[in-house]
GROMACS .gro file of C-alpha atoms in nm:
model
  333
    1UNK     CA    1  -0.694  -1.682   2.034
    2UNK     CA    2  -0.614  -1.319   2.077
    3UNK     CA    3  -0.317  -1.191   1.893
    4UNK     CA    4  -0.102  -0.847   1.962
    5UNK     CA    5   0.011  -0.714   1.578
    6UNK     CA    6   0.221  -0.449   1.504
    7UNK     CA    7   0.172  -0.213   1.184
    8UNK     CA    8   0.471  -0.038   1.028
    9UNK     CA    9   0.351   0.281   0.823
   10UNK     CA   10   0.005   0.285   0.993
   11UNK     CA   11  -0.094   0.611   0.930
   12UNK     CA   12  -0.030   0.627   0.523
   13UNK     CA   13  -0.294   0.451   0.300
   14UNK     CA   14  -0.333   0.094   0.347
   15UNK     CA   15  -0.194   0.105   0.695
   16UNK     CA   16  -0.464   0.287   0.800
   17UNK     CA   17  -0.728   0.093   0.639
   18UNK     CA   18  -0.588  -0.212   0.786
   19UNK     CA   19  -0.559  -0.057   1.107
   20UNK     CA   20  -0.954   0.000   1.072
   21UNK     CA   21  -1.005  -0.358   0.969
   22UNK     CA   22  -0.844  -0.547   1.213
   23UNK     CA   23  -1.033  -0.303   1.535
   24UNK     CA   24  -1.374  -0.329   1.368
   25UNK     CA   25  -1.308  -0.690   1.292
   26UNK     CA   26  -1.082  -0.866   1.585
   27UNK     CA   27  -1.169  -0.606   1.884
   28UNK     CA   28  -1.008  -0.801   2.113
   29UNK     CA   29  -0.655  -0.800   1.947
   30UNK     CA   30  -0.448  -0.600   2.089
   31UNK     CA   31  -0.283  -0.338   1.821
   32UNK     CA   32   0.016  -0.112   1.805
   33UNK     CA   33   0.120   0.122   1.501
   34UNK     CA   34   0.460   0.273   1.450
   35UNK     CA   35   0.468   0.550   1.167
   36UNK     CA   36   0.708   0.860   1.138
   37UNK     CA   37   0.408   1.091   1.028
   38UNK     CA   38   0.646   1.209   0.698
   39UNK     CA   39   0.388   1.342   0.428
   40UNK     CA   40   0.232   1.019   0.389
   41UNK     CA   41   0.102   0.917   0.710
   42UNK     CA   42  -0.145   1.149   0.864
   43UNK     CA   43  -0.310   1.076   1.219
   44UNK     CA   44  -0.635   1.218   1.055
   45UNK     CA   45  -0.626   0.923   0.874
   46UNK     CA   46  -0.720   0.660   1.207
   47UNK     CA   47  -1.056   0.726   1.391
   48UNK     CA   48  -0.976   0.946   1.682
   49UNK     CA   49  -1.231   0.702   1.890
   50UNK     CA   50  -0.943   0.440   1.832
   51UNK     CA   51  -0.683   0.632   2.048
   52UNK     CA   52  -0.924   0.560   2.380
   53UNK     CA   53  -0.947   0.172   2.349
   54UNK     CA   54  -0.678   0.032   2.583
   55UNK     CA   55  -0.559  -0.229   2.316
   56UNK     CA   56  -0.465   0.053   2.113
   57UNK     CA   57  -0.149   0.173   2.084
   58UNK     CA   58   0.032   0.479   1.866
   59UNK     CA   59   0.407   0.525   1.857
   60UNK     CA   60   0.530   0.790   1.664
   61UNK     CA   61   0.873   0.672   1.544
   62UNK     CA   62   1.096   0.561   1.278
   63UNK     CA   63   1.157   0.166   1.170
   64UNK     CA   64   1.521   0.272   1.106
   65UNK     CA   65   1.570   0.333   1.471
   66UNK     CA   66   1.689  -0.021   1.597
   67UNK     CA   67   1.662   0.040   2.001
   68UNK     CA   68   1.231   0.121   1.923
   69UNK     CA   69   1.206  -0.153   1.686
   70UNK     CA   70   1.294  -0.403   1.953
   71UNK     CA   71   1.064  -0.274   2.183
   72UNK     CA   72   0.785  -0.271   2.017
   73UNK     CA   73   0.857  -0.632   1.829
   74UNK     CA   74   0.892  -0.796   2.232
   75UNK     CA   75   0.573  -0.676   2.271
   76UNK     CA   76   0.384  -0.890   1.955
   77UNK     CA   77   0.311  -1.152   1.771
   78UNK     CA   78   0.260  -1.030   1.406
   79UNK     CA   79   0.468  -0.772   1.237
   80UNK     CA   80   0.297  -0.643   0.915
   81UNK     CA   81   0.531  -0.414   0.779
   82UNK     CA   82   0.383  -0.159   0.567
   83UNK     CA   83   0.603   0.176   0.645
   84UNK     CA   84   0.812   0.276   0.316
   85UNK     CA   85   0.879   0.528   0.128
   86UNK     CA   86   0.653   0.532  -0.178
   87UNK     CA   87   0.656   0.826  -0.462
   88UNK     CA   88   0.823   0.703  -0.714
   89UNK     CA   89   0.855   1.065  -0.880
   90UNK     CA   90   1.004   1.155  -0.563
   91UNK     CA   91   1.257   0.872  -0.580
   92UNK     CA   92   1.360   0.961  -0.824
   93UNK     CA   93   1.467   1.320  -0.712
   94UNK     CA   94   1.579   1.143  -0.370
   95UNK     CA   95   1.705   0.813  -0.433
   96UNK     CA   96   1.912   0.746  -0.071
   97UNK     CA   97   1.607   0.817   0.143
   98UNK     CA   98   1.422   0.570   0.006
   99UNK     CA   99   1.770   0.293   0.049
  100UNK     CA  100   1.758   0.450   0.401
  101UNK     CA  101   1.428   0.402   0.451
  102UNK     CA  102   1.292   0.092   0.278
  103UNK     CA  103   1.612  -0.119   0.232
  104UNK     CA  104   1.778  -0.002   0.599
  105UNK     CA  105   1.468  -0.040   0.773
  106UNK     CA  106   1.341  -0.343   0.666
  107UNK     CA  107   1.691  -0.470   0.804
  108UNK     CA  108   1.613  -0.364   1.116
  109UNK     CA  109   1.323  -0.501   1.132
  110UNK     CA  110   1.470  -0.847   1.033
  111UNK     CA  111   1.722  -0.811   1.293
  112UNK     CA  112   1.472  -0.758   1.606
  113UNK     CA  113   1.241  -1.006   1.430
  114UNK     CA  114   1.561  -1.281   1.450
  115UNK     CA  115   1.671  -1.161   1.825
  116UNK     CA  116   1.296  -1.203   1.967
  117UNK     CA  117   1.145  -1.412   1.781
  118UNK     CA  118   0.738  -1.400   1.638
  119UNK     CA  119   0.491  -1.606   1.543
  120UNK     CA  120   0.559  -1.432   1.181
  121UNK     CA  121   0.676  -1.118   1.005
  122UNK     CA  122   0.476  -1.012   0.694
  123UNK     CA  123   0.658  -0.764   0.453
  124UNK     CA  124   0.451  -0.582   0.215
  125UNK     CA  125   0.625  -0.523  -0.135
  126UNK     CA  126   0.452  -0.366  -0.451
  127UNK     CA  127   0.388  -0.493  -0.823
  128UNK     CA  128   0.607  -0.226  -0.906
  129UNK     CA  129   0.937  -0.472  -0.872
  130UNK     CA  130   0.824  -0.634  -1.173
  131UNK     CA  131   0.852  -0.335  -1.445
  132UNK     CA  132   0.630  -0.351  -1.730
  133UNK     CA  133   0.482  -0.658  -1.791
  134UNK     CA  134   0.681  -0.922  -1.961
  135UNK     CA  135   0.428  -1.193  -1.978
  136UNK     CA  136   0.053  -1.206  -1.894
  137UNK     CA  137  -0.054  -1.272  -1.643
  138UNK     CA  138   0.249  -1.163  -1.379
  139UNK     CA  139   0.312  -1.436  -1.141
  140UNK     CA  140   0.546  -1.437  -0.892
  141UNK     CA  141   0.803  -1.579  -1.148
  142UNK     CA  142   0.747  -1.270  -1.343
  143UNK     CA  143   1.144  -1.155  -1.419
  144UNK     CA  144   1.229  -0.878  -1.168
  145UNK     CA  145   1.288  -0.531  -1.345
  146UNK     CA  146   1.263  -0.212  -1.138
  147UNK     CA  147   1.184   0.068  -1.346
  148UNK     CA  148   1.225   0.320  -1.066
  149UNK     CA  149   1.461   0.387  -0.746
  150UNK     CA  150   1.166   0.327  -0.542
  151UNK     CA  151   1.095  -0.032  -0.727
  152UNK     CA  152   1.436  -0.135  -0.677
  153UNK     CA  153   1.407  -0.027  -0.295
  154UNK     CA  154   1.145  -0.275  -0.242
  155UNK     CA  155   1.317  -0.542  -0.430
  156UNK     CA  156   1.664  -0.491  -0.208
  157UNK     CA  157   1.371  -0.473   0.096
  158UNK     CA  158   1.225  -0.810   0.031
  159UNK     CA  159   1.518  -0.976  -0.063
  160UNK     CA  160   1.679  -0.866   0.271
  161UNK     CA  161   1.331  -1.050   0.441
  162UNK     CA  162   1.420  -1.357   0.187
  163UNK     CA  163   1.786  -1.381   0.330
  164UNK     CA  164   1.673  -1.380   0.657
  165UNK     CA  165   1.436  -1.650   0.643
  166UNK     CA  166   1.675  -1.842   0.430
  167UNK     CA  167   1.965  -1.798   0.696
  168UNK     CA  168   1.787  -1.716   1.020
  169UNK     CA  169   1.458  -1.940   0.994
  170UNK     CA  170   1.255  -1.584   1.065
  171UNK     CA  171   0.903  -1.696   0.974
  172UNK     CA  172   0.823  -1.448   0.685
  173UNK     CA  173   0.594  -1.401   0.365
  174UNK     CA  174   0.622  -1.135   0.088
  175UNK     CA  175   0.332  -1.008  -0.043
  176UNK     CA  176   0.303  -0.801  -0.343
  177UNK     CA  177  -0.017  -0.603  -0.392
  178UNK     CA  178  -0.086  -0.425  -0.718
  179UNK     CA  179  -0.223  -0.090  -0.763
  180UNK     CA  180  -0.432  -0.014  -0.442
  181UNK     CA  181  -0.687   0.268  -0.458
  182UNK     CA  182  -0.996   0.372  -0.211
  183UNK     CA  183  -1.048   0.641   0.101
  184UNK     CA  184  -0.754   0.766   0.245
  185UNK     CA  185  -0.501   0.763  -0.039
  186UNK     CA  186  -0.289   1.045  -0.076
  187UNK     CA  187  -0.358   1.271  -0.351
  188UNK     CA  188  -0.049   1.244  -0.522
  189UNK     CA  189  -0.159   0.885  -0.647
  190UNK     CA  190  -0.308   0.876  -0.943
  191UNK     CA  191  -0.662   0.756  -0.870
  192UNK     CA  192  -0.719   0.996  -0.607
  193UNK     CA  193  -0.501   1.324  -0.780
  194UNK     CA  194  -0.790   1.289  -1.051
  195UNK     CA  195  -1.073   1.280  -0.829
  196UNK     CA  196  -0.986   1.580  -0.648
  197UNK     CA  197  -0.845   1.771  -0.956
  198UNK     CA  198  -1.229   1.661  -1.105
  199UNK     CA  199  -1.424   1.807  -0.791
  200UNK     CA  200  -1.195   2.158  -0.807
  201UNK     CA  201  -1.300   2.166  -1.204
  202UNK     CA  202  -0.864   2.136  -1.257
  203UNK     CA  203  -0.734   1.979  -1.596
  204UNK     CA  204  -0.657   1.620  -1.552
  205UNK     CA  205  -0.297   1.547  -1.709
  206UNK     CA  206  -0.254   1.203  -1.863
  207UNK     CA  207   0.098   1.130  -1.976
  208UNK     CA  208   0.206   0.951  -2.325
  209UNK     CA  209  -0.117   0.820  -2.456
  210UNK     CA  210  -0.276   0.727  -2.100
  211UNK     CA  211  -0.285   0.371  -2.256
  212UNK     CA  212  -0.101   0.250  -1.973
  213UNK     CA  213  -0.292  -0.014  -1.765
  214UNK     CA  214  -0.271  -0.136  -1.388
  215UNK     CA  215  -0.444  -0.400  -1.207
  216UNK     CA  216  -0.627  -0.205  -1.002
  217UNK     CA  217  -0.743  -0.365  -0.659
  218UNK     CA  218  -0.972  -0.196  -0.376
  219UNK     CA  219  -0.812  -0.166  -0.040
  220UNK     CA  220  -1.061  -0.327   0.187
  221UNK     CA  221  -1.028  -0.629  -0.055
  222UNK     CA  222  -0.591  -0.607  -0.018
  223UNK     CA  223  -0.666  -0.588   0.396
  224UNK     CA  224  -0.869  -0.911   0.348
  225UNK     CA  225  -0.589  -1.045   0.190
  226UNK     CA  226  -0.302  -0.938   0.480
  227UNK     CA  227  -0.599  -1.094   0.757
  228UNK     CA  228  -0.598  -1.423   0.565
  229UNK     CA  229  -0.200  -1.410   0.556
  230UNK     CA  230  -0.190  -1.315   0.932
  231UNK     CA  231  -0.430  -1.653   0.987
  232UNK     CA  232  -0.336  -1.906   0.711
  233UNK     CA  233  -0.090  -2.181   0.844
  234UNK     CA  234   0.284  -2.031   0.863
  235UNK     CA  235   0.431  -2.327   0.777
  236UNK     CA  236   0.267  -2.341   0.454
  237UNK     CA  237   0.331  -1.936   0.389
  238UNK     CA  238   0.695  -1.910   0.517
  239UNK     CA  239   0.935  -1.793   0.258
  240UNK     CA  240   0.672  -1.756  -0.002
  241UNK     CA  241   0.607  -1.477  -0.196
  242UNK     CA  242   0.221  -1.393  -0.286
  243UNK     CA  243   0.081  -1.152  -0.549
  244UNK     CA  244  -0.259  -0.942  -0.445
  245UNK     CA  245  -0.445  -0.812  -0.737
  246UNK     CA  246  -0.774  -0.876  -0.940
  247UNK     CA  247  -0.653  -1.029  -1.271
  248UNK     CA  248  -0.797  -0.786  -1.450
  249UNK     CA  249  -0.658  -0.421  -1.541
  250UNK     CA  250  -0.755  -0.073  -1.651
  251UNK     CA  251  -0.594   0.192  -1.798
  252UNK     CA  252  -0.533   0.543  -1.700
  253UNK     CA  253  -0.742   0.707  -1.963
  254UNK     CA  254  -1.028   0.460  -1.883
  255UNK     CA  255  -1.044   0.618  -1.465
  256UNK     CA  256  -1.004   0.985  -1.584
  257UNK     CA  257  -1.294   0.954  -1.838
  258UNK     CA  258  -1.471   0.748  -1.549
  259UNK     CA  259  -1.432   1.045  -1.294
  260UNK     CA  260  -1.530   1.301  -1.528
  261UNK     CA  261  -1.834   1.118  -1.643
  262UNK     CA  262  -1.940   1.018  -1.295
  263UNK     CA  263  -1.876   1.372  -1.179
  264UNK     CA  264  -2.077   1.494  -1.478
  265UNK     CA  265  -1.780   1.676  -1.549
  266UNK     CA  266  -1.669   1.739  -1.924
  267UNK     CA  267  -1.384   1.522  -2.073
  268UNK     CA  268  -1.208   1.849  -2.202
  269UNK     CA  269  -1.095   1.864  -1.897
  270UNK     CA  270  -0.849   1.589  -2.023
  271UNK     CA  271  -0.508   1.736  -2.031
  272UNK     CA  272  -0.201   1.559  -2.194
  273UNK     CA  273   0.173   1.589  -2.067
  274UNK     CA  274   0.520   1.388  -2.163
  275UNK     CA  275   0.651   1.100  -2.062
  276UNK     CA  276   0.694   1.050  -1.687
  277UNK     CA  277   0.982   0.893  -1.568
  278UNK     CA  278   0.987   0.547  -1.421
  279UNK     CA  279   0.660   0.449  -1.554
  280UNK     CA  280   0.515   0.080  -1.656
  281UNK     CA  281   0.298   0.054  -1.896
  282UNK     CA  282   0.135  -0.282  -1.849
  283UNK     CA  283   0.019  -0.522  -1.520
  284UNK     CA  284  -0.222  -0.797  -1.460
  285UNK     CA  285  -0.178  -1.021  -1.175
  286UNK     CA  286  -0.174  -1.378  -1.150
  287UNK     CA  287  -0.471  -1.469  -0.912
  288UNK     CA  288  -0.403  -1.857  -0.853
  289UNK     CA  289  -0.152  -1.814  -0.563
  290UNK     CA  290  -0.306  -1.592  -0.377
  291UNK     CA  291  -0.611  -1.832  -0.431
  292UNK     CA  292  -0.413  -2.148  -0.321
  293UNK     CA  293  -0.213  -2.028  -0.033
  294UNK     CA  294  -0.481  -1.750   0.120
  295UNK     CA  295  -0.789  -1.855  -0.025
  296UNK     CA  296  -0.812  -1.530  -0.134
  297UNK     CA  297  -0.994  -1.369  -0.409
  298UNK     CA  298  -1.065  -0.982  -0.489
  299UNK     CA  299  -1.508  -0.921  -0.477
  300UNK     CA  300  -1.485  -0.591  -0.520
  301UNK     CA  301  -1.556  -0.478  -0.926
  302UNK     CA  302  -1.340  -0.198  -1.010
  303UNK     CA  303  -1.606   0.035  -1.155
  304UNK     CA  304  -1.837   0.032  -0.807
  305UNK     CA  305  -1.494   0.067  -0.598
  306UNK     CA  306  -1.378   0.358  -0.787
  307UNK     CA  307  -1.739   0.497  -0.750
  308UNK     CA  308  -1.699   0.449  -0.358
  309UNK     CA  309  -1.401   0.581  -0.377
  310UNK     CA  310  -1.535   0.918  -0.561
  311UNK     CA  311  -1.794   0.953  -0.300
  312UNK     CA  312  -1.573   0.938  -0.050
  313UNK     CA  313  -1.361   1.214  -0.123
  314UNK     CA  314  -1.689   1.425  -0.222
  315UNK     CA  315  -1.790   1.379   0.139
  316UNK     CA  316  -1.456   1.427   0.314
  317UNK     CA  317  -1.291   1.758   0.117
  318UNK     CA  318  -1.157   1.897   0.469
  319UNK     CA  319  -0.917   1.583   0.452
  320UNK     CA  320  -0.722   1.649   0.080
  321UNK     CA  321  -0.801   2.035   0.063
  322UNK     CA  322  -0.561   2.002   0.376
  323UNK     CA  323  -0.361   1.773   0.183
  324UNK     CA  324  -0.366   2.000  -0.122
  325UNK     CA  325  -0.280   2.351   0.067
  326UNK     CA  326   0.054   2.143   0.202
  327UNK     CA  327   0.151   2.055  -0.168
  328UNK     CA  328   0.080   2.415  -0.231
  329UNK     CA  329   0.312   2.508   0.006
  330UNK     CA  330   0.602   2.335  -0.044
  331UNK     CA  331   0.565   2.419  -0.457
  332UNK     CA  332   0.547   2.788  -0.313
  333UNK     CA  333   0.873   2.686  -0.112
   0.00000   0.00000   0.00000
C-alpha cells in the first residue's frame, strides 16, 4: 500500500537523509517536505533529480504557520516531524526562538493532526532531554533533566504530542535518537566541525577533558529506525516513547584523535578550551525497546561510519566550504 508522508525540517541533517531513504526505498510513496531553509536546512542537501519526480513535493514554509500546516497534513498519511531548532550553544544565546519554534510548532502540528486526522504523527525528540546520564544504560525511564534551553524545548515539544494523544486520541510515538552523525550534518556539530577543521589543517578544540562520551549512532541506521516506526502496528506504538541509539558510546577525545589519525594528520593539532555551557557528559542508550517495539537494531560500527563519514566530506568540500564562508560571515558581522 502506497503511503503520502510529510517531513518537517527536511532539508537539515536527518531530514534529508530520510528524505533520500524513503525515494530510493518506497518510490512509489508519494512525499512532501516542509522546511523554512534557516541555517540548518539547505536545498543542496536533497538530490536536485528529486525535484522532477511528480510524487515529490517541496514547500518552503514554517511549522509555526497554522493555515500551511493544515494544508499540507489533509494531504497525508504520516507526519514525521523533524523541523526544530537545534544548537544548543545558540539556545542558549536565543532561548524564545527555540519555545517559538520547537514548543509552538509542535502545537500546531498537534492541532491540524487532531482536526484531520492521520494514520499517525511521529515526533522526533533528542537524548539530550535526559541530561547527563543518571543510570546506565538510559531507558526511556531515565529521569528527565534538560541541561540546555534547547533540551528543555524538546521536552515541552513532546510532552505537548503526549497531551494530545492522552486527550485527543492523535495516534503518536516519540522517538528519541541519540547523537546522529554522517553526510550532510552541519558543521557546527561536533563530528563534522572536526572533520572539516582536520582537512583545512585548523586546531581541533576539545572542551574540559574531552572525556565526555555520546552514543553515537549513524544516520542511515536512525532512518531505518523512523521506516520501521512509520510500518510497525500503531496500535502497539501509540503513546510510546522509543530511544534510537547503539548501546555503546564514545567520547569526544576518542573521534578527534580518530580524524586526525585517519587523516594522517598530527594530534597536536588537539586544542583544549573551557567548559561549554549546557554540556552532558555521559549517554548510552537502552537498546531493548527499540528492539521490542521496532525490531530495530543499529549494524552500523561506529569506527567504519565515522570513516564514511570522513570520506564523505573529503569528496564533497564545495558543500561545508559554503557552509564555512557563511559562518565566516556572520562572525565578520
Amino acid at each position: 500500500m502506497t503511503k503520502k508522508i510529510l517531513i518537517t525540517g527536511g532539508a537539515g541533517f536527518i531530514g534529508s537523509n530520510f528524505v533520500r531513504f524513503l525515494v530510493n526505498n518506497y518510490p512509489d510513496y508519494s512525499v512532501y517536505v516542509v522546511d523554512s531553509l534557516t541555517y540548518a536546512g539547505n536545498l543542496d542537501n536533497i538530490p536536485p533529480e528529486f525535484f522532477d519526480r511528480p510524487n515529490f513535493h517541496f514547500v518552503e514554509g514554517t511549522i509555526t504557520d497554522k493555515q500551511l500546516m493544515k494544508k499540507l497534513i489533509d494531504k497525508v498519511d504520516v507526519i514525521v516531524h523533524l523541523a526544530a531548532e537545534s544548537h544548543v550553544s545558540y539556545s542558549i544565546q536565543n532561548v524564545s526562538i527555540f519555545i517559538e519554534t520547537n514548543v509552538k510548532g509542535t502545537q500546531v502540528i498537534c492541532e491540524a493532526v487532531r482536526e484531520n486526522g492521520i494514520e499517525r504523527f511521529i515526533n522526533i525528540s533528542s537524548s539530550e532531554v535526559y541530561g547527563s546520564a543518571v543510570t546506565l544504560p538510559m531507558d526511556e525511564n531515565h529521569p528527565l533533566l534538560p541541561y540546555s534551553p534547547y533540551a528543555a524545548s524538546k521536552i515541552g515539544a513532546e510532552r505537548m504530542v503526549y497531551a494530545y494523544y492522552k486527550t485527543f486520541d492523535i495516534p503518536a510515538v516519540i522517538i528519541r535518537p541519540f547523537n546522529n552523525y554522517g553526510p550532510n550534518q552541519h558543521i557546527e556539530k561536533v563530528i563534522p566541525r572536526f572533520i572539516t577543521q582536520a582537512l583545512s589543517g585548523e586546531l581541533l578544540t576539545i572542551h574540559d577533558d574531552g572525556r565526555q562520551s555520546r552514543d553515537w549512532v549513524y544516520v542511515e541506521d536512525c532512518c531505518e529506525a523512523i521506516d520501521k516506526a512509520i510500518h510497525a502496528d500503531i496500535e502497539k506504538l501509540k503513546g510510546e516513547v522509543i530511544n534510537i541509539g547503539t548501546g555503546k558510546d564514545t567520547s569526544i577525545i576518542q573521534i578527534a584523535e580518530m580524524i586526525l589519525d585517519y587523516l594522517g594528520k598530527p594530534r597536536d593539532l588537539i586544542s583544549w578550551g573551557g567548559t561549554r555551557p549546557g554540556q552532558v557528559q555521559r549517554h548510552i542508550t537502552s537498546t531493548e525497546k527499540a528492539k521490542r517495539l521496532l525490531d530495530w537494531k543499529a549494524t552500523t560500527e561506529f569506527h567504519r561510519g565515522l570513516v564514511w563519514t570522513i570520506e564523505w566530506y573529503q569528496k564533497n568540500p564545495q558543500w561545508w566550504q559554503k557552509l564555512r564562508k557563511i559562518e565566516l560571515s556572520h562572525t565578520l558581522n
